Amino acid sequence: MYQTRCTDRSDHQSVPLSQTTAINNSEPLILCVDDDEDDRQSVCEVIAELHPTVAIHEVGDGEKALAFLQKVAHEGHLPCLVLLDMNMPRLNGKETLTAIKSDPHLQDLNVVMFTTSSSPRDQLFCEQHGVKMITKPSNAHELQSLIQPLLDECSD
């Protein structure tokens, strides 16, 4: 039971996982984790345009991401892709990724660090954890170009 559509910008209420919409377990699922609502919305819209059958769940921090992943792991429907922002409050992307890689049920998830950072230290961290690091683009066309290959991996 979880959200499968882009969040309406006017809806600022947090919906408990138990009260969200269920999806068909055969649909690919993507988790978008970013504290910036505009960035989440942009990614969600591009994914919906490029691959309308993909279910998208979006959360604003690492704690919510881990709670969601634990829930869907229990239900047997892990995401084919996790887009994870690096700089977030509460539990940042590095801490979230470390928790994911430490969990035997989650460690094999396809995680892409989707960030504004271009720091060599951040790149090294991602390499050490076996994940791609993609710098957030400045326009929709670039975003589509970056997202399409990731969606292709979900379709395989």
JSON list of C-alpha atoms in Angstrom, two decimals, residues 6-125:
[
{"chain": "A", "resi": 6, "resn": "CYS", "atom": "CA", "xyz": [3.35, 12.41, -8.49]},
{"chain": "A", "resi": 7, "resn": "THR", "atom": "CA", "xyz": [2.50, 14.40, -5.41]},
{"chain": "A", "resi": 8, "resn": "ASP", "atom": "CA", "xyz": [0.18, 17.32, -5.99]},
{"chain": "A", "resi": 9, "resn": "ARG", "atom": "CA", "xyz": [2.12, 20.48, -5.09]},
{"chain": "A", "resi": 10, "resn": "SER", "atom": "CA", "xyz": [-0.90, 21.81, -3.20]},
{"chain": "A", "resi": 11, "resn": "ASP", "atom": "CA", "xyz": [-1.03, 18.72, -1.00]},
{"chain": "A", "resi": 12, "resn": "HIS", "atom": "CA", "xyz": [1.45, 19.30, 1.80]},
{"chain": "A", "resi": 13, "resn": "GLN", "atom": "CA", "xyz": [0.02, 16.68, 4.14]},
{"chain": "A", "resi": 14, "resn": "SER", "atom": "CA", "xyz": [2.11, 13.65, 4.91]},
{"chain": "A", "resi": 15, "resn": "VAL", "atom": "CA", "xyz": [0.14, 10.47, 4.30]},
{"chain": "A", "resi": 16, "resn": "PRO", "atom": "CA", "xyz": [1.03, 7.45, 6.43]},
{"chain": "A", "resi": 17, "resn": "LEU", "atom": "CA", "xyz": [2.16, 4.45, 4.38]},
{"chain": "A", "resi": 18, "resn": "SER", "atom": "CA", "xyz": [-0.78, 2.43, 5.62]},
{"chain": "A", "resi": 19, "resn": "GLN", "atom": "CA", "xyz": [-3.21, 4.96, 4.11]},
{"chain": "A", "resi": 20, "resn": "THR", "atom": "CA", "xyz": [-1.74, 5.29, 0.64]},
{"chain": "A", "resi": 21, "resn": "THR", "atom": "CA", "xyz": [-2.73, 3.63, -2.59]},
{"chain": "A", "resi": 22, "resn": "ALA", "atom": "CA", "xyz": [-1.73, 0.09, -3.49]},
{"chain": "A", "resi": 23, "resn": "ILE", "atom": "CA", "xyz": [-0.17, -0.71, -6.83]},
{"chain": "A", "resi": 24, "resn": "ASN", "atom": "CA", "xyz": [0.14, -3.80, -8.95]},
{"chain": "A", "resi": 25, "resn": "ASN", "atom": "CA", "xyz": [3.28, -5.67, -7.85]},
{"chain": "A", "resi": 26, "resn": "SER", "atom": "CA", "xyz": [4.16, -6.34, -11.49]},
{"chain": "A", "resi": 27, "resn": "GLU", "atom": "CA", "xyz": [4.70, -2.61, -12.17]},
{"chain": "A", "resi": 28, "resn": "PRO", "atom": "CA", "xyz": [8.25, -1.30, -11.84]},
{"chain": "A", "resi": 29, "resn": "LEU", "atom": "CA", "xyz": [8.62, 0.90, -8.76]},
{"chain": "A", "resi": 30, "resn": "ILE", "atom": "CA", "xyz": [10.96, 3.87, -8.32]},
{"chain": "A", "resi": 31, "resn": "LEU", "atom": "CA", "xyz": [11.69, 5.62, -5.04]},
{"chain": "A", "resi": 32, "resn": "CYS", "atom": "CA", "xyz": [12.67, 9.30, -5.29]},
{"chain": "A", "resi": 33, "resn": "VAL", "atom": "CA", "xyz": [14.26, 10.69, -2.10]},
{"chain": "A", "resi": 34, "resn": "ASP", "atom": "CA", "xyz": [14.88, 14.43, -2.03]},
{"chain": "A", "resi": 35, "resn": "ASP", "atom": "CA", "xyz": [14.13, 17.19, 0.47]},
{"chain": "A", "resi": 36, "resn": "ASP", "atom": "CA", "xyz": [13.53, 19.67, -2.37]},
{"chain": "A", "resi": 37, "resn": "GLU", "atom": "CA", "xyz": [9.89, 19.37, -3.41]},
{"chain": "A", "resi": 38, "resn": "ASP", "atom": "CA", "xyz": [10.52, 21.04, -6.77]},
{"chain": "A", "resi": 39, "resn": "ASP", "atom": "CA", "xyz": [13.29, 18.57, -7.60]},
{"chain": "A", "resi": 40, "resn": "ARG", "atom": "CA", "xyz": [11.09, 15.62, -6.63]},
{"chain": "A", "resi": 41, "resn": "GLN", "atom": "CA", "xyz": [8.25, 16.98, -8.74]},
{"chain": "A", "resi": 42, "resn": "SER", "atom": "CA", "xyz": [10.51, 17.51, -11.76]},
{"chain": "A", "resi": 43, "resn": "VAL", "atom": "CA", "xyz": [11.89, 13.98, -11.56]},
{"chain": "A", "resi": 44, "resn": "CYS", "atom": "CA", "xyz": [8.43, 12.55, -11.04]},
{"chain": "A", "resi": 45, "resn": "GLU", "atom": "CA", "xyz": [7.02, 14.39, -14.06]},
{"chain": "A", "resi": 46, "resn": "VAL", "atom": "CA", "xyz": [9.88, 13.27, -16.31]},
{"chain": "A", "resi": 47, "resn": "ILE", "atom": "CA", "xyz": [9.52, 9.65, -15.22]},
{"chain": "A", "resi": 48, "resn": "ALA", "atom": "CA", "xyz": [5.75, 9.75, -15.73]},
{"chain": "A", "resi": 49, "resn": "GLU", "atom": "CA", "xyz": [6.25, 11.20, -19.21]},
{"chain": "A", "resi": 50, "resn": "LEU", "atom": "CA", "xyz": [8.97, 8.77, -20.28]},
{"chain": "A", "resi": 51, "resn": "HIS", "atom": "CA", "xyz": [7.53, 5.62, -18.69]},
{"chain": "A", "resi": 52, "resn": "PRO", "atom": "CA", "xyz": [3.86, 6.02, -17.66]},
{"chain": "A", "resi": 53, "resn": "THR", "atom": "CA", "xyz": [3.59, 2.48, -16.26]},
{"chain": "A", "resi": 54, "resn": "VAL", "atom": "CA", "xyz": [6.28, 3.04, -13.62]},
{"chain": "A", "resi": 55, "resn": "ALA", "atom": "CA", "xyz": [4.99, 3.55, -10.10]},
{"chain": "A", "resi": 56, "resn": "ILE", "atom": "CA", "xyz": [6.73, 6.39, -8.29]},
{"chain": "A", "resi": 57, "resn": "HIS", "atom": "CA", "xyz": [6.95, 6.91, -4.56]},
{"chain": "A", "resi": 58, "resn": "GLU", "atom": "CA", "xyz": [8.56, 10.09, -3.30]},
{"chain": "A", "resi": 59, "resn": "VAL", "atom": "CA", "xyz": [9.75, 11.06, 0.17]},
{"chain": "A", "resi": 60, "resn": "GLY", "atom": "CA", "xyz": [11.57, 14.07, 1.57]},
{"chain": "A", "resi": 61, "resn": "ASP", "atom": "CA", "xyz": [14.24, 12.49, 3.76]},
{"chain": "A", "resi": 62, "resn": "GLY", "atom": "CA", "xyz": [16.29, 9.39, 4.44]},
{"chain": "A", "resi": 63, "resn": "GLU", "atom": "CA", "xyz": [14.28, 8.28, 7.48]},
{"chain": "A", "resi": 64, "resn": "LYS", "atom": "CA", "xyz": [11.09, 8.13, 5.43]},
{"chain": "A", "resi": 65, "resn": "ALA", "atom": "CA", "xyz": [12.96, 6.36, 2.64]},
{"chain": "A", "resi": 66, "resn": "LEU", "atom": "CA", "xyz": [14.21, 3.63, 4.97]},
{"chain": "A", "resi": 67, "resn": "ALA", "atom": "CA", "xyz": [10.75, 3.19, 6.50]},
{"chain": "A", "resi": 68, "resn": "PHE", "atom": "CA", "xyz": [9.24, 2.83, 3.04]},
{"chain": "A", "resi": 69, "resn": "LEU", "atom": "CA", "xyz": [11.93, 0.40, 1.88]},
{"chain": "A", "resi": 70, "resn": "GLN", "atom": "CA", "xyz": [11.44, -1.78, 4.97]},
{"chain": "A", "resi": 71, "resn": "LYS", "atom": "CA", "xyz": [7.71, -1.86, 4.30]},
{"chain": "A", "resi": 72, "resn": "VAL", "atom": "CA", "xyz": [7.98, -2.78, 0.62]},
{"chain": "A", "resi": 73, "resn": "ALA", "atom": "CA", "xyz": [10.73, -5.31, 1.34]},
{"chain": "A", "resi": 74, "resn": "HIS", "atom": "CA", "xyz": [8.31, -7.02, 3.72]},
{"chain": "A", "resi": 75, "resn": "GLU", "atom": "CA", "xyz": [5.66, -6.94, 0.95]},
{"chain": "A", "resi": 76, "resn": "GLY", "atom": "CA", "xyz": [8.12, -8.36, -1.58]},
{"chain": "A", "resi": 77, "resn": "HIS", "atom": "CA", "xyz": [8.08, -5.44, -4.02]},
{"chain": "A", "resi": 78, "resn": "LEU", "atom": "CA", "xyz": [11.36, -3.55, -3.86]},
{"chain": "A", "resi": 79, "resn": "PRO", "atom": "CA", "xyz": [11.99, -0.61, -6.19]},
{"chain": "A", "resi": 80, "resn": "CYS", "atom": "CA", "xyz": [13.97, -1.19, -9.37]},
{"chain": "A", "resi": 81, "resn": "LEU", "atom": "CA", "xyz": [15.62, 2.18, -8.74]},
{"chain": "A", "resi": 82, "resn": "VAL", "atom": "CA", "xyz": [16.24, 4.53, -5.82]},
{"chain": "A", "resi": 83, "resn": "LEU", "atom": "CA", "xyz": [17.11, 8.12, -6.73]},
{"chain": "A", "resi": 84, "resn": "LEU", "atom": "CA", "xyz": [18.75, 9.50, -3.59]},
{"chain": "A", "resi": 85, "resn": "ASP", "atom": "CA", "xyz": [19.68, 13.11, -2.91]},
{"chain": "A", "resi": 86, "resn": "MET", "atom": "CA", "xyz": [22.91, 13.52, -0.98]},
{"chain": "A", "resi": 87, "resn": "ASN", "atom": "CA", "xyz": [22.23, 16.67, 1.04]},
{"chain": "A", "resi": 88, "resn": "MET", "atom": "CA", "xyz": [19.09, 16.31, 3.14]},
{"chain": "A", "resi": 89, "resn": "PRO", "atom": "CA", "xyz": [18.10, 17.06, 6.73]},
{"chain": "A", "resi": 90, "resn": "ARG", "atom": "CA", "xyz": [17.55, 14.38, 9.37]},
{"chain": "A", "resi": 91, "resn": "LEU", "atom": "CA", "xyz": [19.22, 11.46, 7.57]},
{"chain": "A", "resi": 92, "resn": "ASN", "atom": "CA", "xyz": [21.32, 12.55, 4.61]},
{"chain": "A", "resi": 93, "resn": "GLY", "atom": "CA", "xyz": [21.98, 10.58, 1.45]},
{"chain": "A", "resi": 94, "resn": "LYS", "atom": "CA", "xyz": [25.28, 9.12, 2.62]},
{"chain": "A", "resi": 95, "resn": "GLU", "atom": "CA", "xyz": [23.75, 7.91, 5.89]},
{"chain": "A", "resi": 96, "resn": "THR", "atom": "CA", "xyz": [20.74, 6.53, 4.04]},
{"chain": "A", "resi": 97, "resn": "LEU", "atom": "CA", "xyz": [22.93, 4.73, 1.51]},
{"chain": "A", "resi": 98, "resn": "THR", "atom": "CA", "xyz": [25.07, 3.27, 4.29]},
{"chain": "A", "resi": 99, "resn": "ALA", "atom": "CA", "xyz": [21.92, 1.93, 5.99]},
{"chain": "A", "resi": 100, "resn": "ILE", "atom": "CA", "xyz": [20.65, 0.47, 2.70]},
{"chain": "A", "resi": 101, "resn": "LYS", "atom": "CA", "xyz": [23.96, -1.26, 1.96]},
{"chain": "A", "resi": 102, "resn": "SER", "atom": "CA", "xyz": [24.07, -2.62, 5.54]},
{"chain": "A", "resi": 103, "resn": "ASP", "atom": "CA", "xyz": [20.65, -4.26, 5.28]},
{"chain": "A", "resi": 104, "resn": "PRO", "atom": "CA", "xyz": [20.70, -7.74, 3.68]},
{"chain": "A", "resi": 105, "resn": "HIS", "atom": "CA", "xyz": [17.18, -7.20, 2.29]},
{"chain": "A", "resi": 106, "resn": "LEU", "atom": "CA", "xyz": [18.11, -3.88, 0.66]},
{"chain": "A", "resi": 107, "resn": "GLN", "atom": "CA", "xyz": [21.82, -4.08, -0.12]},
{"chain": "A", "resi": 108, "resn": "ASP", "atom": "CA", "xyz": [21.34, -5.09, -3.77]},
{"chain": "A", "resi": 109, "resn": "LEU", "atom": "CA", "xyz": [19.02, -2.20, -4.64]},
{"chain": "A", "resi": 110, "resn": "ASN", "atom": "CA", "xyz": [19.96, -0.09, -7.65]},
{"chain": "A", "resi": 111, "resn": "VAL", "atom": "CA", "xyz": [20.70, 3.26, -5.98]},
{"chain": "A", "resi": 112, "resn": "VAL", "atom": "CA", "xyz": [21.74, 6.37, -7.87]},
{"chain": "A", "resi": 113, "resn": "MET", "atom": "CA", "xyz": [22.97, 9.36, -5.90]},
{"chain": "A", "resi": 114, "resn": "PHE", "atom": "CA", "xyz": [21.23, 12.29, -7.59]},
{"chain": "A", "resi": 115, "resn": "THR", "atom": "CA", "xyz": [22.85, 15.42, -6.24]},
{"chain": "A", "resi": 116, "resn": "THR", "atom": "CA", "xyz": [24.07, 18.96, -6.82]},
{"chain": "A", "resi": 117, "resn": "SER", "atom": "CA", "xyz": [27.47, 17.96, -5.43]},
{"chain": "A", "resi": 118, "resn": "SER", "atom": "CA", "xyz": [30.46, 17.49, -7.69]},
{"chain": "A", "resi": 119, "resn": "SER", "atom": "CA", "xyz": [32.89, 16.96, -4.82]},
{"chain": "A", "resi": 120, "resn": "PRO", "atom": "CA", "xyz": [35.61, 14.37, -5.44]},
{"chain": "A", "resi": 121, "resn": "ARG", "atom": "CA", "xyz": [35.07, 13.13, -1.86]},
{"chain": "A", "resi": 122, "resn": "ASP", "atom": "CA", "xyz": [31.38, 12.51, -2.62]},
{"chain": "A", "resi": 123, "resn": "GLN", "atom": "CA", "xyz": [32.30, 10.77, -5.88]},
{"chain": "A", "resi": 124, "resn": "LEU", "atom": "CA", "xyz": [34.75, 8.55, -4.01]},
{"chain": "A", "resi": 125, "resn": "PHE", "atom": "CA", "xyz": [32.11, 7.73, -1.39]}
]
